[in-house]
CSV table of C-alpha atoms in Angstrom, one decimal:
chain,number,residue,atom,x,y,z
A,236,UNK,CA,-4.5,2.6,29.8
A,237,UNK,CA,-4.4,6.4,30.0
A,238,UNK,CA,-3.0,8.2,26.9
A,239,UNK,CA,-0.3,10.7,26.9
A,240,UNK,CA,-2.7,13.4,26.1
A,241,UNK,CA,-4.9,12.6,29.0
A,242,UNK,CA,-2.1,12.5,31.5
A,243,UNK,CA,-1.0,16.0,30.4
A,244,UNK,CA,-4.5,17.4,30.9
A,245,UNK,CA,-5.2,18.2,27.2
A,246,UNK,CA,-8.2,17.1,25.3
A,247,UNK,CA,-7.5,15.2,22.1
A,248,UNK,CA,-10.1,14.0,19.7
A,249,UNK,CA,-10.2,10.1,19.6
A,250,UNK,CA,-9.1,10.2,15.9
A,251,UNK,CA,-5.9,12.1,16.9
A,252,UNK,CA,-5.0,10.0,19.8
A,253,UNK,CA,-1.4,8.7,19.9
A,254,UNK,CA,-1.0,5.3,21.4
A,255,UNK,CA,2.0,3.7,23.1
A,256,UNK,CA,3.9,1.2,20.9
A,257,UNK,CA,2.8,-1.9,22.8
A,258,UNK,CA,-0.8,-1.1,22.0
A,259,UNK,CA,-0.2,0.4,18.5
A,260,UNK,CA,1.5,-2.7,17.0
A,261,UNK,CA,-1.2,-5.3,17.8
A,262,UNK,CA,-4.0,-2.9,16.7
A,263,UNK,CA,-2.1,-2.2,13.5
A,264,UNK,CA,-1.8,-5.9,12.8
A,265,UNK,CA,-5.5,-6.3,13.0
A,266,UNK,CA,-6.0,-3.6,10.3
A,267,UNK,CA,-3.3,-5.3,8.2
A,268,UNK,CA,-5.1,-8.6,8.3
A,269,UNK,CA,-8.4,-6.9,7.3
A,270,UNK,CA,-6.8,-5.3,4.3
A,271,UNK,CA,-4.1,-7.6,3.0
A,272,UNK,CA,-6.5,-10.0,1.3
A,273,UNK,CA,-7.5,-7.4,-1.3
A,274,UNK,CA,-4.0,-6.7,-2.7
A,275,UNK,CA,-2.9,-10.3,-2.7
A,276,UNK,CA,-6.0,-11.7,-4.5
A,277,UNK,CA,-6.0,-8.7,-6.9
A,278,UNK,CA,-2.4,-9.2,-7.9
A,279,UNK,CA,-2.8,-13.0,-8.3
A,280,UNK,CA,-5.8,-12.5,-10.5
A,281,UNK,CA,-3.9,-9.9,-12.7
A,282,UNK,CA,-0.8,-12.1,-12.9
A,283,UNK,CA,-2.7,-15.3,-13.7
A,284,UNK,CA,-4.8,-13.6,-16.4
A,285,UNK,CA,-1.7,-12.0,-18.0
A,286,UNK,CA,0.4,-15.1,-17.7
A,287,UNK,CA,3.1,-13.4,-15.7
A,288,UNK,CA,6.1,-15.4,-14.5
A,289,UNK,CA,6.4,-16.0,-10.7
A,290,UNK,CA,9.2,-13.4,-10.6
A,291,UNK,CA,7.0,-10.8,-12.3
A,292,UNK,CA,4.2,-11.7,-10.1
A,293,UNK,CA,6.3,-11.3,-6.9
A,294,UNK,CA,7.5,-7.9,-8.1
A,295,UNK,CA,3.9,-6.8,-8.9
A,296,UNK,CA,2.7,-7.9,-5.5
A,297,UNK,CA,5.6,-6.2,-3.8
A,298,UNK,CA,4.7,-2.9,-5.6
A,299,UNK,CA,1.0,-3.2,-4.7
A,300,UNK,CA,1.6,-3.8,-1.0
A,301,UNK,CA,4.1,-0.9,-0.9
A,302,UNK,CA,1.5,1.4,-2.7
A,303,UNK,CA,-1.2,0.3,-0.3
A,304,UNK,CA,1.0,1.1,2.6
A,305,UNK,CA,1.9,4.5,1.3
A,306,UNK,CA,-1.8,5.2,0.6
A,307,UNK,CA,-2.7,4.3,4.2
A,308,UNK,CA,0.0,6.7,5.5
A,309,UNK,CA,-1.2,9.4,3.1
A,310,UNK,CA,-4.9,9.1,4.2
A,311,UNK,CA,-4.2,8.6,7.9
A,312,UNK,CA,-1.6,11.4,8.3
A,313,UNK,CA,-2.4,13.7,5.4
A,314,UNK,CA,-0.4,16.5,3.9
A,315,UNK,CA,-2.3,19.7,4.9
A,316,UNK,CA,-0.4,22.1,2.7
A,317,UNK,CA,-1.3,20.1,-0.4
A,318,UNK,CA,-4.8,19.2,0.8
A,319,UNK,CA,-4.1,15.5,0.3
A,320,UNK,CA,-5.4,12.9,2.7
A,321,UNK,CA,-8.5,13.0,5.0
A,322,UNK,CA,-6.6,12.4,8.3
A,323,UNK,CA,-9.0,9.6,9.0
A,324,UNK,CA,-8.3,5.8,9.7
A,325,UNK,CA,-8.6,4.7,6.2
A,326,UNK,CA,-6.8,1.9,4.2
A,327,UNK,CA,-6.1,2.2,0.5
A,328,UNK,CA,-6.5,-0.9,-1.6
A,329,UNK,CA,-6.8,-2.0,-5.2
A,330,UNK,CA,-10.6,-1.9,-5.7
A,331,UNK,CA,-12.2,-5.1,-7.1
A,332,UNK,CA,-14.0,-3.2,-9.8
A,333,UNK,CA,-10.9,-1.3,-10.7
A,334,UNK,CA,-8.9,-4.6,-11.1
A,335,UNK,CA,-11.7,-6.0,-13.2
A,336,UNK,CA,-11.7,-3.0,-15.6
A,337,UNK,CA,-7.8,-3.1,-15.7
A,338,UNK,CA,-8.0,-6.8,-16.8
A,339,UNK,CA,-10.6,-6.1,-19.4
A,340,UNK,CA,-8.4,-3.4,-20.9
A,341,UNK,CA,-5.3,-5.6,-20.7
A,342,UNK,CA,-7.2,-8.5,-22.3
A,343,UNK,CA,-8.4,-6.4,-25.2
A,344,UNK,CA,-5.5,-4.0,-25.8
A,345,UNK,CA,-2.6,-5.4,-23.9
A,346,UNK,CA,-1.1,-4.7,-20.5
A,347,UNK,CA,0.9,-1.6,-21.6
A,348,UNK,CA,-2.4,0.1,-22.7
A,349,UNK,CA,-3.9,-0.9,-19.3
A,350,UNK,CA,-1.1,0.8,-17.5
A,351,UNK,CA,-1.4,3.9,-19.6
A,352,UNK,CA,-5.2,3.9,-18.9
A,353,UNK,CA,-4.4,3.9,-15.2
A,354,UNK,CA,-2.2,6.9,-15.5
A,355,UNK,CA,-4.8,8.7,-17.7
A,356,UNK,CA,-7.6,7.9,-15.2
A,357,UNK,CA,-5.5,9.1,-12.2
A,358,UNK,CA,-4.6,12.4,-14.0
A,359,UNK,CA,-8.2,12.8,-15.0
A,360,UNK,CA,-9.4,12.4,-11.4
A,361,UNK,CA,-7.0,15.1,-10.3
A,362,UNK,CA,-8.4,17.5,-13.0
A,363,UNK,CA,-12.1,17.0,-12.2
A,364,UNK,CA,-11.9,17.3,-8.5
A,365,UNK,CA,-12.8,21.1,-8.6
A,366,UNK,CA,-16.2,20.0,-10.0
A,367,UNK,CA,-16.8,17.3,-7.4
A,368,UNK,CA,-20.2,18.7,-6.3
A,369,UNK,CA,-21.6,18.6,-9.8
A,370,UNK,CA,-20.1,15.3,-10.9
A,371,UNK,CA,-21.2,13.3,-7.9
A,372,UNK,CA,-24.9,13.9,-8.9
A,373,UNK,CA,-24.4,11.8,-12.1
A,374,UNK,CA,-23.8,8.7,-10.0
A,375,UNK,CA,-27.0,7.9,-8.0
A,376,UNK,CA,-27.5,4.3,-6.8
A,377,UNK,CA,-29.2,3.4,-10.0
A,378,UNK,CA,-26.0,4.2,-12.1
A,379,UNK,CA,-23.6,2.8,-9.5
A,380,UNK,CA,-25.5,-0.4,-9.0
A,381,UNK,CA,-25.9,-1.1,-12.7
A,382,UNK,CA,-22.2,-0.5,-13.3
A,383,UNK,CA,-21.1,-2.7,-10.4
A,384,UNK,CA,-23.4,-5.6,-11.5
A,385,UNK,CA,-21.9,-5.4,-15.0
A,386,UNK,CA,-18.4,-5.4,-13.6
A,387,UNK,CA,-19.1,-8.5,-11.5
A,388,UNK,CA,-20.7,-10.5,-14.4
A,389,UNK,CA,-18.0,-9.5,-16.9
A,390,UNK,CA,-15.3,-10.7,-14.6
A,391,UNK,CA,-16.9,-14.0,-13.7
A,392,UNK,CA,-16.8,-14.8,-17.4
A,393,UNK,CA,-13.0,-13.9,-17.4
A,394,UNK,CA,-12.2,-15.8,-14.2
A,395,UNK,CA,-14.2,-19.0,-14.9
A,396,UNK,CA,-11.6,-20.5,-17.4
A,397,UNK,CA,-9.0,-20.3,-14.6
A,398,UNK,CA,-11.0,-22.7,-12.6
A,399,UNK,CA,-11.6,-24.8,-15.6
A,400,UNK,CA,-7.8,-25.4,-15.9
A,401,UNK,CA,-8.1,-27.6,-12.8
A,402,UNK,CA,-11.8,-27.9,-11.7
A,403,UNK,CA,-11.2,-30.4,-8.9
A,404,UNK,CA,-8.7,-28.0,-7.2
A,405,UNK,CA,-10.8,-25.0,-8.0
A,406,UNK,CA,-14.0,-26.3,-6.6
A,407,UNK,CA,-12.2,-27.6,-3.5
A,408,UNK,CA,-10.9,-24.1,-2.9
A,409,UNK,CA,-14.5,-22.7,-3.4
A,410,UNK,CA,-15.7,-25.1,-0.7
A,411,UNK,CA,-13.0,-24.1,1.7
A,412,UNK,CA,-13.7,-20.4,1.2
A,413,UNK,CA,-17.4,-21.0,1.8
A,414,UNK,CA,-16.6,-23.0,4.9
A,415,UNK,CA,-14.4,-20.1,6.3
A,416,UNK,CA,-17.2,-17.5,5.6
A,417,UNK,CA,-19.6,-19.9,7.5
A,418,UNK,CA,-17.5,-20.5,10.7
A,419,UNK,CA,-15.2,-17.4,11.0
A,420,UNK,CA,-16.2,-14.2,12.7
A,421,UNK,CA,-14.8,-10.7,13.0
A,422,UNK,CA,-11.5,-9.8,11.3
A,423,UNK,CA,-10.9,-13.5,10.5
A,424,UNK,CA,-14.0,-13.7,8.5
A,425,UNK,CA,-12.7,-10.7,6.4
A,426,UNK,CA,-9.7,-13.0,5.6
A,427,UNK,CA,-11.8,-15.9,4.3
A,428,UNK,CA,-10.6,-15.5,0.7
A,429,UNK,CA,-7.0,-15.2,1.7
A,430,UNK,CA,-7.2,-18.2,3.9
A,431,UNK,CA,-8.9,-20.1,1.1
A,432,UNK,CA,-5.9,-19.2,-1.2
A,433,UNK,CA,-3.6,-20.7,1.5
A,434,UNK,CA,-5.6,-23.8,2.0
A,435,UNK,CA,-6.1,-24.3,-1.7
A,436,UNK,CA,-2.4,-24.2,-2.2
A,437,UNK,CA,-1.9,-26.7,0.5
A,438,UNK,CA,-4.4,-29.0,-1.2
A,439,UNK,CA,-2.4,-28.6,-4.5
A,440,UNK,CA,0.8,-29.5,-2.7
A,441,UNK,CA,-0.7,-32.6,-1.0
A,442,UNK,CA,-2.2,-33.8,-4.4
A,443,UNK,CA,1.2,-33.5,-6.1
A,444,UNK,CA,0.9,-30.2,-7.9
A,445,UNK,CA,4.3,-28.6,-8.3
A,446,UNK,CA,4.7,-25.0,-7.2
A,447,UNK,CA,7.2,-22.7,-9.1
A,448,UNK,CA,8.8,-20.4,-6.5
A,449,UNK,CA,11.2,-17.8,-7.9
A,450,UNK,CA,14.5,-17.3,-6.2
A,451,UNK,CA,16.2,-14.1,-5.1
A,452,UNK,CA,17.4,-12.0,-2.1
A,453,UNK,CA,15.5,-11.1,1.0
A,454,UNK,CA,14.7,-7.5,0.1
A,455,UNK,CA,14.1,-6.0,-3.4
A,456,UNK,CA,12.5,-3.0,-5.0
A,457,UNK,CA,9.6,-3.7,-7.5
A,458,UNK,CA,10.1,-3.2,-11.2
A,459,UNK,CA,9.2,0.0,-13.0
A,460,UNK,CA,7.0,-0.4,-16.1
A,461,UNK,CA,6.9,-4.2,-16.1
A,462,UNK,CA,5.0,-4.3,-19.4
A,463,UNK,CA,7.2,-1.8,-21.2
A,464,UNK,CA,6.4,1.9,-21.9
A,465,UNK,CA,2.7,2.7,-21.2
A,466,UNK,CA,0.5,3.1,-24.3
A,467,UNK,CA,-2.2,5.8,-24.1
A,468,UNK,CA,-5.6,5.2,-25.8
A,469,UNK,CA,-8.5,7.4,-24.6
A,470,UNK,CA,-11.2,5.1,-25.8
A,471,UNK,CA,-9.6,2.1,-24.2
A,472,UNK,CA,-9.3,4.1,-21.0
A,473,UNK,CA,-12.9,5.1,-21.0
A,474,UNK,CA,-14.1,2.5,-18.6
A,475,UNK,CA,-11.5,3.5,-16.0
A,476,UNK,CA,-12.4,7.2,-16.5
A,477,UNK,CA,-16.1,6.3,-15.7
A,478,UNK,CA,-14.9,4.3,-12.7
A,479,UNK,CA,-12.7,7.2,-11.5
A,480,UNK,CA,-15.8,9.5,-11.6
A,481,UNK,CA,-18.0,6.9,-9.8
A,482,UNK,CA,-15.4,6.5,-7.1
A,483,UNK,CA,-16.2,10.1,-6.0
A,484,UNK,CA,-19.8,8.9,-5.1
A,485,UNK,CA,-18.3,5.9,-3.3
A,486,UNK,CA,-15.9,8.0,-1.4
A,487,UNK,CA,-18.7,10.3,-0.3
A,488,UNK,CA,-20.5,7.4,1.5
A,489,UNK,CA,-17.2,6.1,3.0
A,490,UNK,CA,-16.3,9.5,4.3
A,491,UNK,CA,-19.6,9.8,6.2
A,492,UNK,CA,-19.3,6.2,7.5
A,493,UNK,CA,-15.7,6.7,8.6
A,494,UNK,CA,-16.3,10.1,10.2
A,495,UNK,CA,-19.2,8.9,12.2
A,496,UNK,CA,-17.3,5.9,13.3
A,497,UNK,CA,-14.5,8.0,14.8
A,498,UNK,CA,-16.8,10.7,16.2
A,499,UNK,CA,-16.0,13.4,13.7
A,500,UNK,CA,-18.7,15.5,12.1
A,501,UNK,CA,-18.8,14.4,8.4
A,502,UNK,CA,-17.8,17.1,6.0
A,503,UNK,CA,-17.7,15.4,2.4
A,504,UNK,CA,-17.2,18.8,0.7
A,505,UNK,CA,-13.8,19.1,2.5
A,506,UNK,CA,-12.7,15.5,2.9
A,507,UNK,CA,-13.8,13.7,-0.3
A,508,UNK,CA,-11.6,15.8,-2.6
A,509,UNK,CA,-8.6,15.2,-0.2
A,510,UNK,CA,-9.3,11.4,-0.3
A,511,UNK,CA,-9.6,11.4,-4.0
A,512,UNK,CA,-6.5,13.5,-4.5
A,513,UNK,CA,-4.5,10.9,-2.4
A,514,UNK,CA,-6.2,8.1,-4.5
A,515,UNK,CA,-5.1,9.7,-7.7
A,516,UNK,CA,-1.5,10.4,-6.6
A,517,UNK,CA,-1.0,6.7,-5.4
A,518,UNK,CA,-2.7,5.5,-8.6
A,519,UNK,CA,-0.1,7.4,-10.7
A,520,UNK,CA,2.4,5.1,-8.9
A,521,UNK,CA,0.1,2.1,-9.8
A,522,UNK,CA,0.4,2.9,-13.5
A,523,UNK,CA,4.2,3.1,-13.2
A,524,UNK,CA,4.4,-0.2,-11.4
A,525,UNK,CA,1.9,-2.0,-13.5
A,526,UNK,CA,-1.1,-2.5,-11.3
A,527,UNK,CA,-4.7,-1.2,-11.2
A,528,UNK,CA,-6.2,2.1,-9.7
A,529,UNK,CA,-6.0,2.4,-5.9
A,530,UNK,CA,-9.1,3.4,-4.0
A,531,UNK,CA,-9.5,4.3,-0.3
A,532,UNK,CA,-11.4,1.5,1.5
A,533,UNK,CA,-13.6,1.4,4.5
A,534,UNK,CA,-13.1,-2.4,5.0
A,535,UNK,CA,-11.4,-1.8,8.3
A,536,UNK,CA,-14.2,0.2,9.9
A,537,UNK,CA,-15.6,-2.9,11.5
A,538,UNK,CA,-12.3,-3.2,13.5
A,539,UNK,CA,-12.6,0.4,14.6
A,540,UNK,CA,-16.1,-0.2,15.9
A,541,UNK,CA,-15.1,-3.5,17.5
A,542,UNK,CA,-12.1,-2.3,19.3
A,543,UNK,CA,-13.4,1.3,19.9
A,544,UNK,CA,-9.9,2.5,19.1
A,545,UNK,CA,-10.4,5.4,16.7
A,546,UNK,CA,-6.9,6.6,16.2
A,547,UNK,CA,-5.7,7.4,12.7
A,548,UNK,CA,-2.2,6.5,13.8
A,549,UNK,CA,-3.2,2.8,14.0
A,550,UNK,CA,-3.9,2.7,10.3
A,551,UNK,CA,-0.7,4.7,9.7
A,552,UNK,CA,1.2,2.0,11.5
A,553,UNK,CA,-0.6,-0.6,9.4
A,554,UNK,CA,0.6,1.3,6.4
A,555,UNK,CA,4.2,0.9,7.6
A,556,UNK,CA,3.6,-2.9,8.0
A,557,UNK,CA,2.2,-3.2,4.5
A,558,UNK,CA,5.3,-1.4,3.1
A,559,UNK,CA,7.5,-3.9,5.1
A,560,UNK,CA,5.6,-6.9,3.7
A,561,UNK,CA,6.0,-5.5,0.2
A,562,UNK,CA,9.7,-5.3,0.5
A,563,UNK,CA,10.1,-8.7,2.1
A,564,UNK,CA,10.5,-10.6,-1.2
A,565,UNK,CA,10.5,-14.3,0.2
A,566,UNK,CA,6.8,-13.7,1.2
A,567,UNK,CA,5.8,-12.2,-2.1
A,568,UNK,CA,7.6,-15.0,-4.0
A,569,UNK,CA,5.7,-17.7,-2.1
A,570,UNK,CA,2.3,-16.0,-2.6
A,571,UNK,CA,3.2,-15.6,-6.4
A,572,UNK,CA,3.4,-19.3,-6.7
A,573,UNK,CA,-0.3,-20.0,-5.9
A,574,UNK,CA,-1.8,-22.3,-8.6
A,575,UNK,CA,-4.1,-20.9,-11.3
A,576,UNK,CA,-7.3,-22.9,-10.3
A,577,UNK,CA,-6.9,-21.7,-6.8
A,578,UNK,CA,-6.6,-18.1,-7.9
A,579,UNK,CA,-9.6,-18.5,-10.2
A,580,UNK,CA,-11.8,-19.9,-7.4
A,581,UNK,CA,-11.0,-16.9,-5.3
A,582,UNK,CA,-11.7,-14.6,-8.2
A,583,UNK,CA,-15.1,-16.2,-8.7
A,584,UNK,CA,-16.0,-15.4,-5.1
A,585,UNK,CA,-14.7,-11.9,-5.3
A,586,UNK,CA,-16.5,-11.0,-8.5
A,587,UNK,CA,-19.7,-12.7,-7.5
A,588,UNK,CA,-19.7,-10.6,-4.3
A,589,UNK,CA,-19.1,-7.5,-6.4
A,590,UNK,CA,-22.2,-8.3,-8.5
A,591,UNK,CA,-24.2,-8.9,-5.4
A,592,UNK,CA,-23.1,-5.5,-4.0
A,593,UNK,CA,-24.4,-4.0,-7.2
A,594,UNK,CA,-27.8,-5.7,-6.7
A,595,UNK,CA,-27.8,-4.2,-3.1
A,596,UNK,CA,-27.2,-0.7,-4.6
A,597,UNK,CA,-30.1,-1.3,-7.0
A,598,UNK,CA,-32.3,-2.3,-4.1
A,599,UNK,CA,-32.1,1.2,-2.8
A,600,UNK,CA,-33.6,2.5,-6.0
A,601,UNK,CA,-37.4,3.1,-6.0
A,602,UNK,CA,-38.7,0.8,-8.7
A,603,UNK,CA,-42.4,1.2,-7.9
A,604,UNK,CA,-43.1,3.9,-10.6
A,605,UNK,CA,-41.5,1.9,-13.4
A,606,UNK,CA,-39.2,4.6,-14.8
A,607,UNK,CA,-36.0,3.6,-12.9
A,608,UNK,CA,-36.7,-0.1,-13.7
A,609,UNK,CA,-36.7,0.7,-17.4
A,610,UNK,CA,-33.5,2.7,-17.2
A,611,UNK,CA,-31.8,-0.3,-15.4
A,612,UNK,CA,-33.2,-2.8,-17.9
A,613,UNK,CA,-32.0,-0.8,-20.9
A,614,UNK,CA,-28.6,-0.1,-19.4
A,615,UNK,CA,-28.2,-3.8,-18.5
A,616,UNK,CA,-29.1,-4.8,-22.1
A,617,UNK,CA,-26.4,-2.4,-23.4
A,618,UNK,CA,-23.8,-3.7,-21.0
A,619,UNK,CA,-24.6,-7.4,-21.4
A,620,UNK,CA,-24.6,-7.6,-25.2
A,621,UNK,CA,-20.8,-7.5,-25.5
A,622,UNK,CA,-20.6,-10.2,-22.9
A,623,UNK,CA,-23.2,-12.7,-24.4
A,624,UNK,CA,-22.6,-11.7,-28.1
A,625,UNK,CA,-19.0,-10.4,-28.4
A,626,UNK,CA,-19.1,-10.4,-32.3
A,627,UNK,CA,-22.2,-8.1,-32.5
A,628,UNK,CA,-20.1,-4.9,-33.1
A,629,UNK,CA,-17.4,-6.5,-35.2
A,630,UNK,CA,-18.4,-4.5,-38.3
A,631,UNK,CA,-18.3,-1.1,-36.6
A,632,UNK,CA,-15.5,1.4,-37.0
A,633,UNK,CA,-12.6,0.8,-34.5
A,634,UNK,CA,-13.5,3.7,-32.2
A,635,UNK,CA,-17.2,2.6,-32.0
A,636,UNK,CA,-16.2,-1.0,-31.5
A,637,UNK,CA,-14.0,0.1,-28.6
A,638,UNK,CA,-16.8,2.1,-27.0
A,639,UNK,CA,-19.6,-0.3,-27.5
A,640,UNK,CA,-17.6,-3.5,-27.1
A,641,UNK,CA,-16.8,-2.8,-23.4
A,642,UNK,CA,-19.8,-4.0,-21.5
A,643,UNK,CA,-18.8,-2.0,-18.4
A,644,UNK,CA,-18.2,1.3,-20.2
A,645,UNK,CA,-21.2,1.0,-22.5
A,646,UNK,CA,-23.5,0.0,-19.7
A,647,UNK,CA,-22.3,2.7,-17.3
A,648,UNK,CA,-22.6,5.4,-20.0
A,649,UNK,CA,-26.0,4.1,-21.0
A,650,UNK,CA,-27.1,4.3,-17.3
A,651,UNK,CA,-25.9,7.9,-16.9
A,652,UNK,CA,-27.4,9.1,-20.1
A,653,UNK,CA,-30.8,7.3,-19.6
A,654,UNK,CA,-31.0,8.4,-16.0
A,655,UNK,CA,-30.5,12.1,-17.0
A,656,UNK,CA,-32.9,11.8,-20.1
A,657,UNK,CA,-35.7,10.1,-18.1
A,658,UNK,CA,-35.3,12.6,-15.3
A,659,UNK,CA,-35.6,15.6,-17.6
A,660,UNK,CA,-38.1,14.3,-20.2
A,661,UNK,CA,-39.8,11.4,-18.7
A,662,UNK,CA,-43.2,11.4,-16.8
A,663,UNK,CA,-43.2,13.3,-13.5
A,664,UNK,CA,-43.2,11.0,-10.5
A,665,UNK,CA,-45.2,11.9,-7.4
A,666,UNK,CA,-43.9,11.1,-4.0
A,667,UNK,CA,-45.7,8.2,-2.4
A,668,UNK,CA,-48.7,9.5,-0.5
A,669,UNK,CA,-48.8,12.8,-2.3
A,670,UNK,CA,-52.2,14.0,-3.7
A,671,UNK,CA,-52.9,12.2,-7.0
A,672,UNK,CA,-50.1,9.7,-6.5
A,673,UNK,CA,-50.8,6.2,-7.6
A,674,UNK,CA,-50.7,3.3,-5.1
A,675,UNK,CA,-47.3,1.9,-4.3
A,676,UNK,CA,-47.9,-1.2,-6.4
A,677,UNK,CA,-49.7,0.4,-9.3
A,678,UNK,CA,-47.0,0.1,-11.9
A,679,UNK,CA,-45.4,-3.1,-10.8
């Protein structure tokens, strides 16, 4: 079908094409389906870990969906005068790694401190954006991969007890999720975890598990500060500060990917600060409503490539639908009643996939000369010690215990520091094939 711009004889870039409503709505629903699994599963993990009531869970899910919708609008439409939003077909979702760190802080220091840490990290991200070009160099694949591996492993340890509360139901849900990943394709495959949550809940009902669904009206606004006044602790917030910096490196790759998908020349120097600024502003709302940092996601790029519809107004419409879903409280209350073992099974899959993504990042690091492999090994040791031996730092001062006792923060900082030290002071590494360079497998 010919667009309005084409009929008027004007040339419009595909990313700026305005579609008629009858095409816009179905396309927006596809993007909604691709993105809705992340906020639903993330909120259920947070609510289950923090033992929230079904009413509190429904409110938290409502807030998260509204924030995701607002973020999609901000990234898709942009605010040029404020240099916020990349005006690209992005969705904004609660990142799996960010949720893991939020839960780690909440488990150690309480949810009020976790909310305060989100606010601190969002404000910190806004402050460091002028130094984007310098900061992004601190997060090569070596550092990013090590950090992501530690996040995945740490959260598997946290999520496993949820499955243990009902192992039969939990393993049944794992099997269903694996089955969906096997047989589904396209946008439906992206929903495998969400469909697994639904089927796991149906299995629970059929086996006699009682669901506790909260009561209320059809529409409602989410609660402000659900854990009370935020508590600010810079040391506790350190893992989220590291993640906020690392998100700049991730946003750089996503900007290039999204720009190329819609036919726009990539310009990370212009677009990444705008993306991160929108992430930070929406994440300030996350701290107010009690959820984790929001990050711009490229999960829906597969749909753009599949449909060849590159318009940013499609993801803007998906943002409107996310907001509507968030305000429709019967939906959020039903989702909030999903049993703990089902949520735990979904969490195991999500965090195991995060760990595998970290290994994928590490595979892009050249380990043939041995230096990078030593950095990764030492950083993993530092990050794994608090996980396998949590009492190791019990006798340290509180500030040192906070810093060293967080496997994610300690491992990420160790990876950054070791990477810089080995690059500056370690042995020079010749490019493969250069005169005097050792054979590719000489140091393996």
